Structures are given as C-alpha cells and as structure tokens.
C-alpha cells in the first residue's frame, strides 16, 4: 500500500461517548484541509461489513460539535469478530477506494483494528473515545470529562435529598473494568466511600467506615460504587448487606446508567476530540498505522494499539489518599 492516500474512512464503534461528533468533524475537516476525500461508515464495524458508507464533506459536519452521541451511530459487531466478516469489510473498503481508516472507540474497537491490520495490512489509526477512560497512552479519553461532570451534577442533586432525609445512598456509576469515573466523581461530589475495581477495600472496611461516620456525627452519606467493583456484591446486595449491619440506616440505591453517556460534550472534550481528529489524519498522511493518537501532558502523543488496550492506565494513588482524607 504505497500509493498516496486519497480517501479516508471514519467510524465510531463500541459505547458512544460525548465528543465523538467533534472528533468526526475534525477528521472530516482535516481531510478537506489536506485535500483528500472522506467517507463516514455508519454503525461501526457492522456498517463496514454491510457497506453502509457515505461521503462526508466539511459542510456535512456543520452544527455537530455540540452534540452528544455519534452521527455515524455505533454498534458492537459480533460479525467483525469472524474472519468472514472482516473479509467483507475489507472488500467494501476497496470497493469505495478507501486508503486508510480512522477508528473512534475503546479497547474492543482497537482489538478489531489490530486484527484487521494483521490480516489485510490495512492502514488505520485509533482515537480513544469512551467515557471509562480505561485506555493506556492518553491522559483522557473523549467523553470522560463530560461524563464526570454529568455524574457530579447528579450526585449533587442526590445529596440534597440524602441530607434532607438523613439517608445513606449507594450510587452506581459506569466503568466496566475501571474506576476512574467512580474515583473522580466520588472526590468531586464528596462521597463517604468510593468502591472501585482496582482496589478492593473489602466489606469490613466499608462497615467500619460507615460506623465511624455515624459516630463522628454524619447524618447522611454517599457511597459511590463503580459497576466493575470487585467487592463481590452488586450495588443492591451491598445495600442489603449494610442494612443488616445497620438496621437504623435509611438506605437507598441509585444506578445512574446510560444517562452518563449522553449530553452535550464539555469544552475539554470538544477540544480534545478536535486535536485528536486532526492528528489522526496527519498521522495517516505521514504513513503511521497501528497506533492510537492520544494526549500526554497536553501534547499529542502516539502509542501502539496493542499497548493502548493491554497496558494499564494506573489509578492515581494520590487520588485514593485524597478521597480517604477528605471523607473523615
Ligand atoms: O464502555 C463504556 C460503557 O459505558 C461501560 O462503562 C459500560 O459498562 C458499558 O459501556 C455499557 O455498555 P452497553 O451500552 O452496551 O450496555
């Protein structure tokens, strides 16, 4: 594949994240700027297999920078996990004269991309788009900042009712394998305890902590639980368990769910997405492939897709300490 790239395709795959539209817009406009064609693939890898591919011009992406979700729609394609599915996808790219691909998504998306390179040596780069922030090689993923702000806003509201009724609230936030949302929103919203998959504090510690807060005069409390937490109980079982130990507590559970993925992206996410979109096109034009474009220490950076999905984006120990100290 040494001919010049004349057409780039962009797709969004996996869970949508606020800011994906800003990234699509940046990719399309960078293509216009560098005088190459751009096409959008609808419904991620599934659309690639089914040939759901349409041209995108700079004007087609007007008025989307502020919109949540993804105009290209997203899917988790089972068919792309098969060799036959990937072969169909490759044929469609060739049919449309596409020379390179920009993938916007998370680890599942990048795993598919790596397989595609292995089989067809097709040039592609990734842009990290997921609210979970569980990708190595970038300080933040697109959508994470917006999700944090959404969650904090909701927990603030729950705090009002928790304190009015002297209640203990268990609030489950997203993050299948990572506790970044829980830890940061827990600190930002002043949670009593934060349960994350990376650090299993155990049930005893939770019981002790709630006992201490009662003794030190707290009348209401908020416990933020990451959905991927490894304590061995889901948030409802956890609430029941605590209720057995503290029958006098008036306990409620709130599962925030998919509302965390929606909404207008924050300014941070819009800027991040714009930078990554431009850098992705530039990287492809420079013949980079198999890499993810990220931001590290406020500079555009690149990391191999294999590292992005396999290496851990460590939880910040200082944050754990801050959470502990500020909840006394
Ligand atoms: O990966 C992003 C994410 O929002 C996770 O936090 C969550 O576990 C998952 O997607 C939910 O996926 P779905 O929308 O397919 O239920």
GROMACS .gro file of C-alpha atoms and ligand atoms in nm:
model
  344
    1UNK     CA    1   0.000   0.000   0.000
    2UNK     CA    2   0.242   0.263  -0.109
    3UNK     CA    3   0.014   0.475  -0.328
    4UNK     CA    4  -0.080   0.814  -0.181
    5UNK     CA    5  -0.387   0.808   0.040
    6UNK     CA    6  -0.674   0.973  -0.147
    7UNK     CA    7  -0.966   0.875   0.072
    8UNK     CA    8  -1.002   0.820   0.446
    9UNK     CA    9  -1.295   0.648   0.617
   10UNK     CA   10  -1.402   0.727   0.973
   11UNK     CA   11  -1.618   0.518   1.204
   12UNK     CA   12  -1.733   0.514   1.566
   13UNK     CA   13  -1.764   0.181   1.744
   14UNK     CA   14  -1.845   0.044   2.091
   15UNK     CA   15  -2.018   0.256   2.354
   16UNK     CA   16  -2.082   0.610   2.231
   17UNK     CA   17  -1.921   0.899   2.418
   18UNK     CA   18  -1.985   1.274   2.419
   19UNK     CA   19  -1.730   1.438   2.191
   20UNK     CA   20  -1.731   1.165   1.927
   21UNK     CA   21  -1.910   1.406   1.692
   22UNK     CA   22  -1.643   1.669   1.748
   23UNK     CA   23  -1.383   1.406   1.657
   24UNK     CA   24  -1.572   1.306   1.339
   25UNK     CA   25  -1.597   1.673   1.246
   26UNK     CA   26  -1.223   1.723   1.296
   27UNK     CA   27  -1.136   1.417   1.086
   28UNK     CA   28  -1.364   1.529   0.802
   29UNK     CA   29  -1.236   1.886   0.808
   30UNK     CA   30  -0.872   1.779   0.829
   31UNK     CA   31  -0.935   1.568   0.516
   32UNK     CA   32  -1.083   1.873   0.343
   33UNK     CA   33  -0.787   2.084   0.457
   34UNK     CA   34  -0.535   1.834   0.322
   35UNK     CA   35  -0.741   1.787   0.003
   36UNK     CA   36  -0.835   1.427   0.042
   37UNK     CA   37  -1.179   1.270   0.037
   38UNK     CA   38  -1.354   1.146   0.347
   39UNK     CA   39  -1.630   0.891   0.391
   40UNK     CA   40  -1.827   0.801   0.702
   41UNK     CA   41  -1.904   0.442   0.793
   42UNK     CA   42  -2.236   0.403   0.975
   43UNK     CA   43  -2.285   0.165   1.273
   44UNK     CA   44  -1.916   0.094   1.324
   45UNK     CA   45  -1.771  -0.234   1.201
   46UNK     CA   46  -2.119  -0.367   1.124
   47UNK     CA   47  -2.171  -0.088   0.872
   48UNK     CA   48  -1.831  -0.161   0.724
   49UNK     CA   49  -1.935  -0.523   0.667
   50UNK     CA   50  -2.268  -0.417   0.517
   51UNK     CA   51  -2.119  -0.139   0.304
   52UNK     CA   52  -2.306   0.139   0.487
   53UNK     CA   53  -2.059   0.403   0.371
   54UNK     CA   54  -2.135   0.761   0.261
   55UNK     CA   55  -1.921   1.060   0.157
   56UNK     CA   56  -1.874   1.329   0.422
   57UNK     CA   57  -1.788   1.686   0.332
   58UNK     CA   58  -1.689   1.974   0.559
   59UNK     CA   59  -2.048   2.105   0.543
   60UNK     CA   60  -2.196   1.766   0.634
   61UNK     CA   61  -2.043   1.801   0.979
   62UNK     CA   62  -2.172   2.152   1.050
   63UNK     CA   63  -2.353   2.202   1.382
   64UNK     CA   64  -2.245   1.875   1.540
   65UNK     CA   65  -1.956   1.989   1.762
   66UNK     CA   66  -2.202   2.049   2.047
   67UNK     CA   67  -2.397   1.727   2.010
   68UNK     CA   68  -2.369   1.413   2.223
   69UNK     CA   69  -2.383   1.063   2.075
   70UNK     CA   70  -2.244   0.999   1.730
   71UNK     CA   71  -2.398   1.098   1.397
   72UNK     CA   72  -2.233   0.791   1.247
   73UNK     CA   73  -2.410   0.572   1.505
   74UNK     CA   74  -2.232   0.293   1.685
   75UNK     CA   75  -2.258  -0.081   1.731
   76UNK     CA   76  -2.077  -0.371   1.892
   77UNK     CA   77  -2.041  -0.600   1.589
   78UNK     CA   78  -2.023  -0.976   1.651
   79UNK     CA   79  -1.972  -1.041   1.279
   80UNK     CA   80  -1.650  -0.840   1.272
   81UNK     CA   81  -1.510  -1.089   1.522
   82UNK     CA   82  -1.522  -1.350   1.245
   83UNK     CA   83  -1.270  -1.382   0.963
   84UNK     CA   84  -1.553  -1.379   0.706
   85UNK     CA   85  -1.694  -1.056   0.850
   86UNK     CA   86  -1.357  -0.884   0.835
   87UNK     CA   87  -1.304  -1.004   0.477
   88UNK     CA   88  -1.636  -0.844   0.375
   89UNK     CA   89  -1.532  -0.522   0.547
   90UNK     CA   90  -1.203  -0.520   0.358
   91UNK     CA   91  -1.380  -0.575   0.025
   92UNK     CA   92  -1.610  -0.280   0.095
   93UNK     CA   93  -1.318  -0.051   0.175
   94UNK     CA   94  -1.152  -0.149  -0.152
   95UNK     CA   95  -1.478  -0.104  -0.343
   96UNK     CA   96  -1.508   0.252  -0.211
   97UNK     CA   97  -1.144   0.333  -0.286
   98UNK     CA   98  -1.066   0.393   0.084
   99UNK     CA   99  -0.692   0.407   0.155
  100UNK     CA  100  -0.696   0.437   0.535
  101UNK     CA  101  -0.927   0.421   0.833
  102UNK     CA  102  -0.979   0.626   1.149
  103UNK     CA  103  -1.136   0.425   1.433
  104UNK     CA  104  -1.300   0.615   1.717
  105UNK     CA  105  -1.374   0.388   2.013
  106UNK     CA  106  -1.231   0.191   2.303
  107UNK     CA  107  -1.049  -0.135   2.358
  108UNK     CA  108  -1.295  -0.355   2.164
  109UNK     CA  109  -1.266  -0.121   1.865
  110UNK     CA  110  -0.886  -0.125   1.877
  111UNK     CA  111  -0.874  -0.504   1.916
  112UNK     CA  112  -1.075  -0.530   1.592
  113UNK     CA  113  -0.841  -0.282   1.427
  114UNK     CA  114  -0.533  -0.483   1.519
  115UNK     CA  115  -0.685  -0.797   1.375
  116UNK     CA  116  -0.764  -0.606   1.055
  117UNK     CA  117  -0.403  -0.490   1.019
  118UNK     CA  118  -0.276  -0.841   1.087
  119UNK     CA  119  -0.495  -0.990   0.814
  120UNK     CA  120  -0.501  -0.717   0.547
  121UNK     CA  121  -0.221  -0.479   0.641
  122UNK     CA  122  -0.478  -0.202   0.604
  123UNK     CA  123  -0.354   0.140   0.731
  124UNK     CA  124  -0.553   0.260   1.030
  125UNK     CA  125  -0.520   0.470   1.343
  126UNK     CA  126  -0.732   0.486   1.658
  127UNK     CA  127  -0.877   0.774   1.856
  128UNK     CA  128  -0.974   0.692   2.218
  129UNK     CA  129  -1.346   0.752   2.264
  130UNK     CA  130  -1.506   0.607   2.577
  131UNK     CA  131  -1.641   0.757   2.896
  132UNK     CA  132  -1.449   0.495   3.100
  133UNK     CA  133  -1.100   0.643   3.045
  134UNK     CA  134  -0.961   0.289   3.054
  135UNK     CA  135  -0.715   0.325   2.766
  136UNK     CA  136  -0.340   0.344   2.808
  137UNK     CA  137  -0.141   0.611   2.621
  138UNK     CA  138  -0.364   0.912   2.673
  139UNK     CA  139  -0.432   1.123   2.979
  140UNK     CA  140  -0.802   1.137   2.895
  141UNK     CA  141  -1.034   0.961   2.654
  142UNK     CA  142  -1.303   1.152   2.465
  143UNK     CA  143  -1.623   1.166   2.669
  144UNK     CA  144  -1.467   1.105   3.008
  145UNK     CA  145  -1.466   1.469   3.120
  146UNK     CA  146  -1.828   1.519   3.016
  147UNK     CA  147  -1.934   1.201   3.196
  148UNK     CA  148  -1.757   1.318   3.513
  149UNK     CA  149  -1.943   1.648   3.503
  150UNK     CA  150  -2.275   1.475   3.439
  151UNK     CA  151  -2.224   1.237   3.730
  152UNK     CA  152  -2.115   1.508   3.973
  153UNK     CA  153  -2.420   1.715   3.882
  154UNK     CA  154  -2.650   1.422   3.955
  155UNK     CA  155  -2.479   1.326   4.281
  156UNK     CA  156  -2.510   1.688   4.398
  157UNK     CA  157  -2.884   1.654   4.347
  158UNK     CA  158  -2.896   1.323   4.530
  159UNK     CA  159  -2.702   1.484   4.815
  160UNK     CA  160  -2.984   1.735   4.863
  161UNK     CA  161  -3.238   1.464   4.922
  162UNK     CA  162  -2.993   1.241   5.113
  163UNK     CA  163  -2.923   1.515   5.364
  164UNK     CA  164  -3.290   1.618   5.393
  165UNK     CA  165  -3.389   1.262   5.490
  166UNK     CA  166  -3.071   1.160   5.677
  167UNK     CA  167  -3.021   0.879   5.428
  168UNK     CA  168  -2.736   0.664   5.311
  169UNK     CA  169  -2.718   0.642   4.931
  170UNK     CA  170  -2.535   0.386   4.724
  171UNK     CA  171  -2.479   0.531   4.378
  172UNK     CA  172  -2.360   0.306   4.099
  173UNK     CA  173  -2.165   0.473   3.821
  174UNK     CA  174  -2.035   0.328   3.492
  175UNK     CA  175  -1.692   0.178   3.437
  176UNK     CA  176  -1.700  -0.189   3.346
  177UNK     CA  177  -1.334  -0.254   3.418
  178UNK     CA  178  -1.211   0.076   3.555
  179UNK     CA  179  -1.284   0.300   3.850
  180UNK     CA  180  -1.181   0.636   3.705
  181UNK     CA  181  -1.536   0.769   3.690
  182UNK     CA  182  -1.612   0.647   4.043
  183UNK     CA  183  -1.291   0.778   4.198
  184UNK     CA  184  -1.301   1.123   4.043
  185UNK     CA  185  -1.672   1.183   4.086
  186UNK     CA  186  -1.653   1.040   4.436
  187UNK     CA  187  -1.394   1.302   4.528
  188UNK     CA  188  -1.569   1.576   4.332
  189UNK     CA  189  -1.906   1.508   4.487
  190UNK     CA  190  -1.770   1.447   4.838
  191UNK     CA  191  -1.851   1.077   4.877
  192UNK     CA  192  -1.805   0.894   5.204
  193UNK     CA  193  -1.660   0.584   5.039
  194UNK     CA  194  -1.564   0.500   4.681
  195UNK     CA  195  -1.560   0.141   4.562
  196UNK     CA  196  -1.355   0.070   4.251
  197UNK     CA  197  -1.236  -0.247   4.075
  198UNK     CA  198  -0.868  -0.153   4.106
  199UNK     CA  199  -0.875  -0.153   4.487
  200UNK     CA  200  -1.098  -0.396   4.670
  201UNK     CA  201  -1.130  -0.241   5.014
  202UNK     CA  202  -1.349  -0.524   5.137
  203UNK     CA  203  -1.682  -0.520   5.315
  204UNK     CA  204  -1.532  -0.490   5.665
  205UNK     CA  205  -1.365  -0.166   5.578
  206UNK     CA  206  -1.693  -0.029   5.443
  207UNK     CA  207  -1.878  -0.128   5.758
  208UNK     CA  208  -1.604   0.029   5.975
  209UNK     CA  209  -1.608   0.348   5.777
  210UNK     CA  210  -1.985   0.386   5.799
  211UNK     CA  211  -1.968   0.316   6.173
  212UNK     CA  212  -1.708   0.589   6.218
  213UNK     CA  213  -1.908   0.840   6.018
  214UNK     CA  214  -2.213   0.776   6.232
  215UNK     CA  215  -2.003   0.817   6.548
  216UNK     CA  216  -1.846   1.139   6.424
  217UNK     CA  217  -2.185   1.295   6.360
  218UNK     CA  218  -2.254   1.244   5.991
  219UNK     CA  219  -2.625   1.223   5.934
  220UNK     CA  220  -2.624   1.128   5.568
  221UNK     CA  221  -2.372   0.961   5.344
  222UNK     CA  222  -2.299   0.885   4.981
  223UNK     CA  223  -2.110   0.576   4.869
  224UNK     CA  224  -2.007   0.577   4.503
  225UNK     CA  225  -1.973   0.229   4.356
  226UNK     CA  226  -1.814   0.155   4.021
  227UNK     CA  227  -2.017  -0.100   3.824
  228UNK     CA  228  -1.700  -0.305   3.781
  229UNK     CA  229  -1.623  -0.311   4.153
  230UNK     CA  230  -1.487  -0.645   4.276
  231UNK     CA  231  -1.628  -0.647   4.628
  232UNK     CA  232  -1.835  -0.950   4.529
  233UNK     CA  233  -2.181  -0.796   4.558
  234UNK     CA  234  -2.379  -0.579   4.321
  235UNK     CA  235  -2.493  -0.241   4.448
  236UNK     CA  236  -2.834  -0.373   4.566
  237UNK     CA  237  -2.678  -0.667   4.751
  238UNK     CA  238  -2.430  -0.427   4.901
  239UNK     CA  239  -2.710  -0.205   5.029
  240UNK     CA  240  -2.887  -0.511   5.178
  241UNK     CA  241  -2.567  -0.624   5.346
  242UNK     CA  242  -2.511  -0.284   5.503
  243UNK     CA  243  -2.872  -0.271   5.608
  244UNK     CA  244  -2.829  -0.598   5.801
  245UNK     CA  245  -2.541  -0.439   5.993
  246UNK     CA  246  -2.707  -0.102   6.037
  247UNK     CA  247  -3.083  -0.160   6.057
  248UNK     CA  248  -3.132   0.200   6.169
  249UNK     CA  249  -2.995   0.335   5.839
  250UNK     CA  250  -3.248   0.450   5.582
  251UNK     CA  251  -3.075   0.325   5.267
  252UNK     CA  252  -3.148   0.397   4.903
  253UNK     CA  253  -2.978   0.286   4.580
  254UNK     CA  254  -2.942   0.486   4.259
  255UNK     CA  255  -2.800   0.329   3.944
  256UNK     CA  256  -2.712   0.616   3.712
  257UNK     CA  257  -2.682   0.401   3.398
  258UNK     CA  258  -2.675   0.526   3.043
  259UNK     CA  259  -2.758   0.887   3.120
  260UNK     CA  260  -2.383   0.909   3.193
  261UNK     CA  261  -2.306   0.856   2.824
  262UNK     CA  262  -2.535   1.128   2.692
  263UNK     CA  263  -2.539   1.506   2.671
  264UNK     CA  264  -2.353   1.789   2.511
  265UNK     CA  265  -1.974   1.744   2.537
  266UNK     CA  266  -1.777   1.967   2.773
  267UNK     CA  267  -1.538   2.222   2.624
  268UNK     CA  268  -1.250   1.999   2.732
  269UNK     CA  269  -1.390   1.704   2.536
  270UNK     CA  270  -1.457   1.918   2.228
  271UNK     CA  271  -1.101   2.048   2.222
  272UNK     CA  272  -0.954   1.705   2.293
  273UNK     CA  273  -1.164   1.547   2.016
  274UNK     CA  274  -1.071   1.822   1.770
  275UNK     CA  275  -0.699   1.781   1.841
  276UNK     CA  276  -0.713   1.402   1.814
  277UNK     CA  277  -0.917   1.411   1.493
  278UNK     CA  278  -0.670   1.643   1.318
  279UNK     CA  279  -0.370   1.448   1.449
  280UNK     CA  280  -0.521   1.117   1.332
  281UNK     CA  281  -0.548   1.236   0.972
  282UNK     CA  282  -0.198   1.383   0.985
  283UNK     CA  283  -0.061   1.057   1.125
  284UNK     CA  284  -0.217   0.857   0.840
  285UNK     CA  285  -0.079   1.100   0.584
  286UNK     CA  286   0.263   1.052   0.749
  287UNK     CA  287   0.214   0.676   0.694
  288UNK     CA  288   0.163   0.587   1.058
  289UNK     CA  289  -0.053   0.282   1.119
  290UNK     CA  290  -0.145   0.056   1.411
  291UNK     CA  291  -0.123   0.344   1.655
  292UNK     CA  292  -0.360   0.534   1.878
  293UNK     CA  293  -0.341   0.911   1.896
  294UNK     CA  294  -0.363   1.044   2.250
  295UNK     CA  295  -0.279   1.345   2.460
  296UNK     CA  296   0.000   1.312   2.714
  297UNK     CA  297   0.096   1.609   2.930
  298UNK     CA  298  -0.105   1.828   2.695
  299UNK     CA  299   0.094   1.720   2.388
  300UNK     CA  300  -0.034   1.500   2.108
  301UNK     CA  301   0.121   1.155   2.151
  302UNK     CA  302   0.114   0.814   1.982
  303UNK     CA  303   0.115   0.466   2.125
  304UNK     CA  304   0.082   0.124   1.959
  305UNK     CA  305  -0.277  -0.002   1.959
  306UNK     CA  306  -0.158  -0.321   2.128
  307UNK     CA  307  -0.020  -0.120   2.420
  308UNK     CA  308  -0.326   0.104   2.436
  309UNK     CA  309  -0.551  -0.194   2.505
  310UNK     CA  310  -0.321  -0.417   2.706
  311UNK     CA  311  -0.133  -0.186   2.938
  312UNK     CA  312  -0.293  -0.050   3.249
  313UNK     CA  313  -0.375   0.313   3.284
  314UNK     CA  314  -0.292   0.316   3.655
  315UNK     CA  315  -0.524   0.460   3.911
  316UNK     CA  316  -0.365   0.760   4.079
  317UNK     CA  317  -0.270   0.666   4.436
  318UNK     CA  318  -0.266   1.027   4.543
  319UNK     CA  319  -0.634   1.049   4.450
  320UNK     CA  320  -0.708   0.747   4.668
  321UNK     CA  321  -0.540   0.923   4.958
  322UNK     CA  322  -0.724   1.248   4.894
  323UNK     CA  323  -1.052   1.055   4.891
  324UNK     CA  324  -0.966   0.896   5.225
  325UNK     CA  325  -0.852   1.220   5.392
  326UNK     CA  326  -1.136   1.438   5.271
  327UNK     CA  327  -1.403   1.195   5.383
  328UNK     CA  328  -1.309   1.191   5.755
  329LIG     O1  329  -1.756   0.120   2.776
  329LIG     C1  330  -1.842   0.222   2.808
  329LIG     C2  331  -1.960   0.170   2.888
  329LIG     O2  332  -2.046   0.278   2.911
  329LIG     C3  333  -1.924   0.099   3.020
  329LIG     O3  334  -1.897   0.188   3.124
  329LIG     C4  335  -2.046   0.016   3.042
  329LIG     O4  336  -2.016  -0.096   3.122
  329LIG     C5  337  -2.081  -0.027   2.903
  329LIG     O5  338  -2.032   0.073   2.816
  329LIG     C6  339  -2.228  -0.046   2.879
  329LIG     O6  340  -2.246  -0.095   2.752
  329LIG     P1  341  -2.385  -0.108   2.677
  329LIG     O7  342  -2.427   0.028   2.634
  329LIG     O8  343  -2.356  -0.197   2.562
  329LIG     O9  344  -2.481  -0.164   2.776
   0.00000   0.00000   0.00000
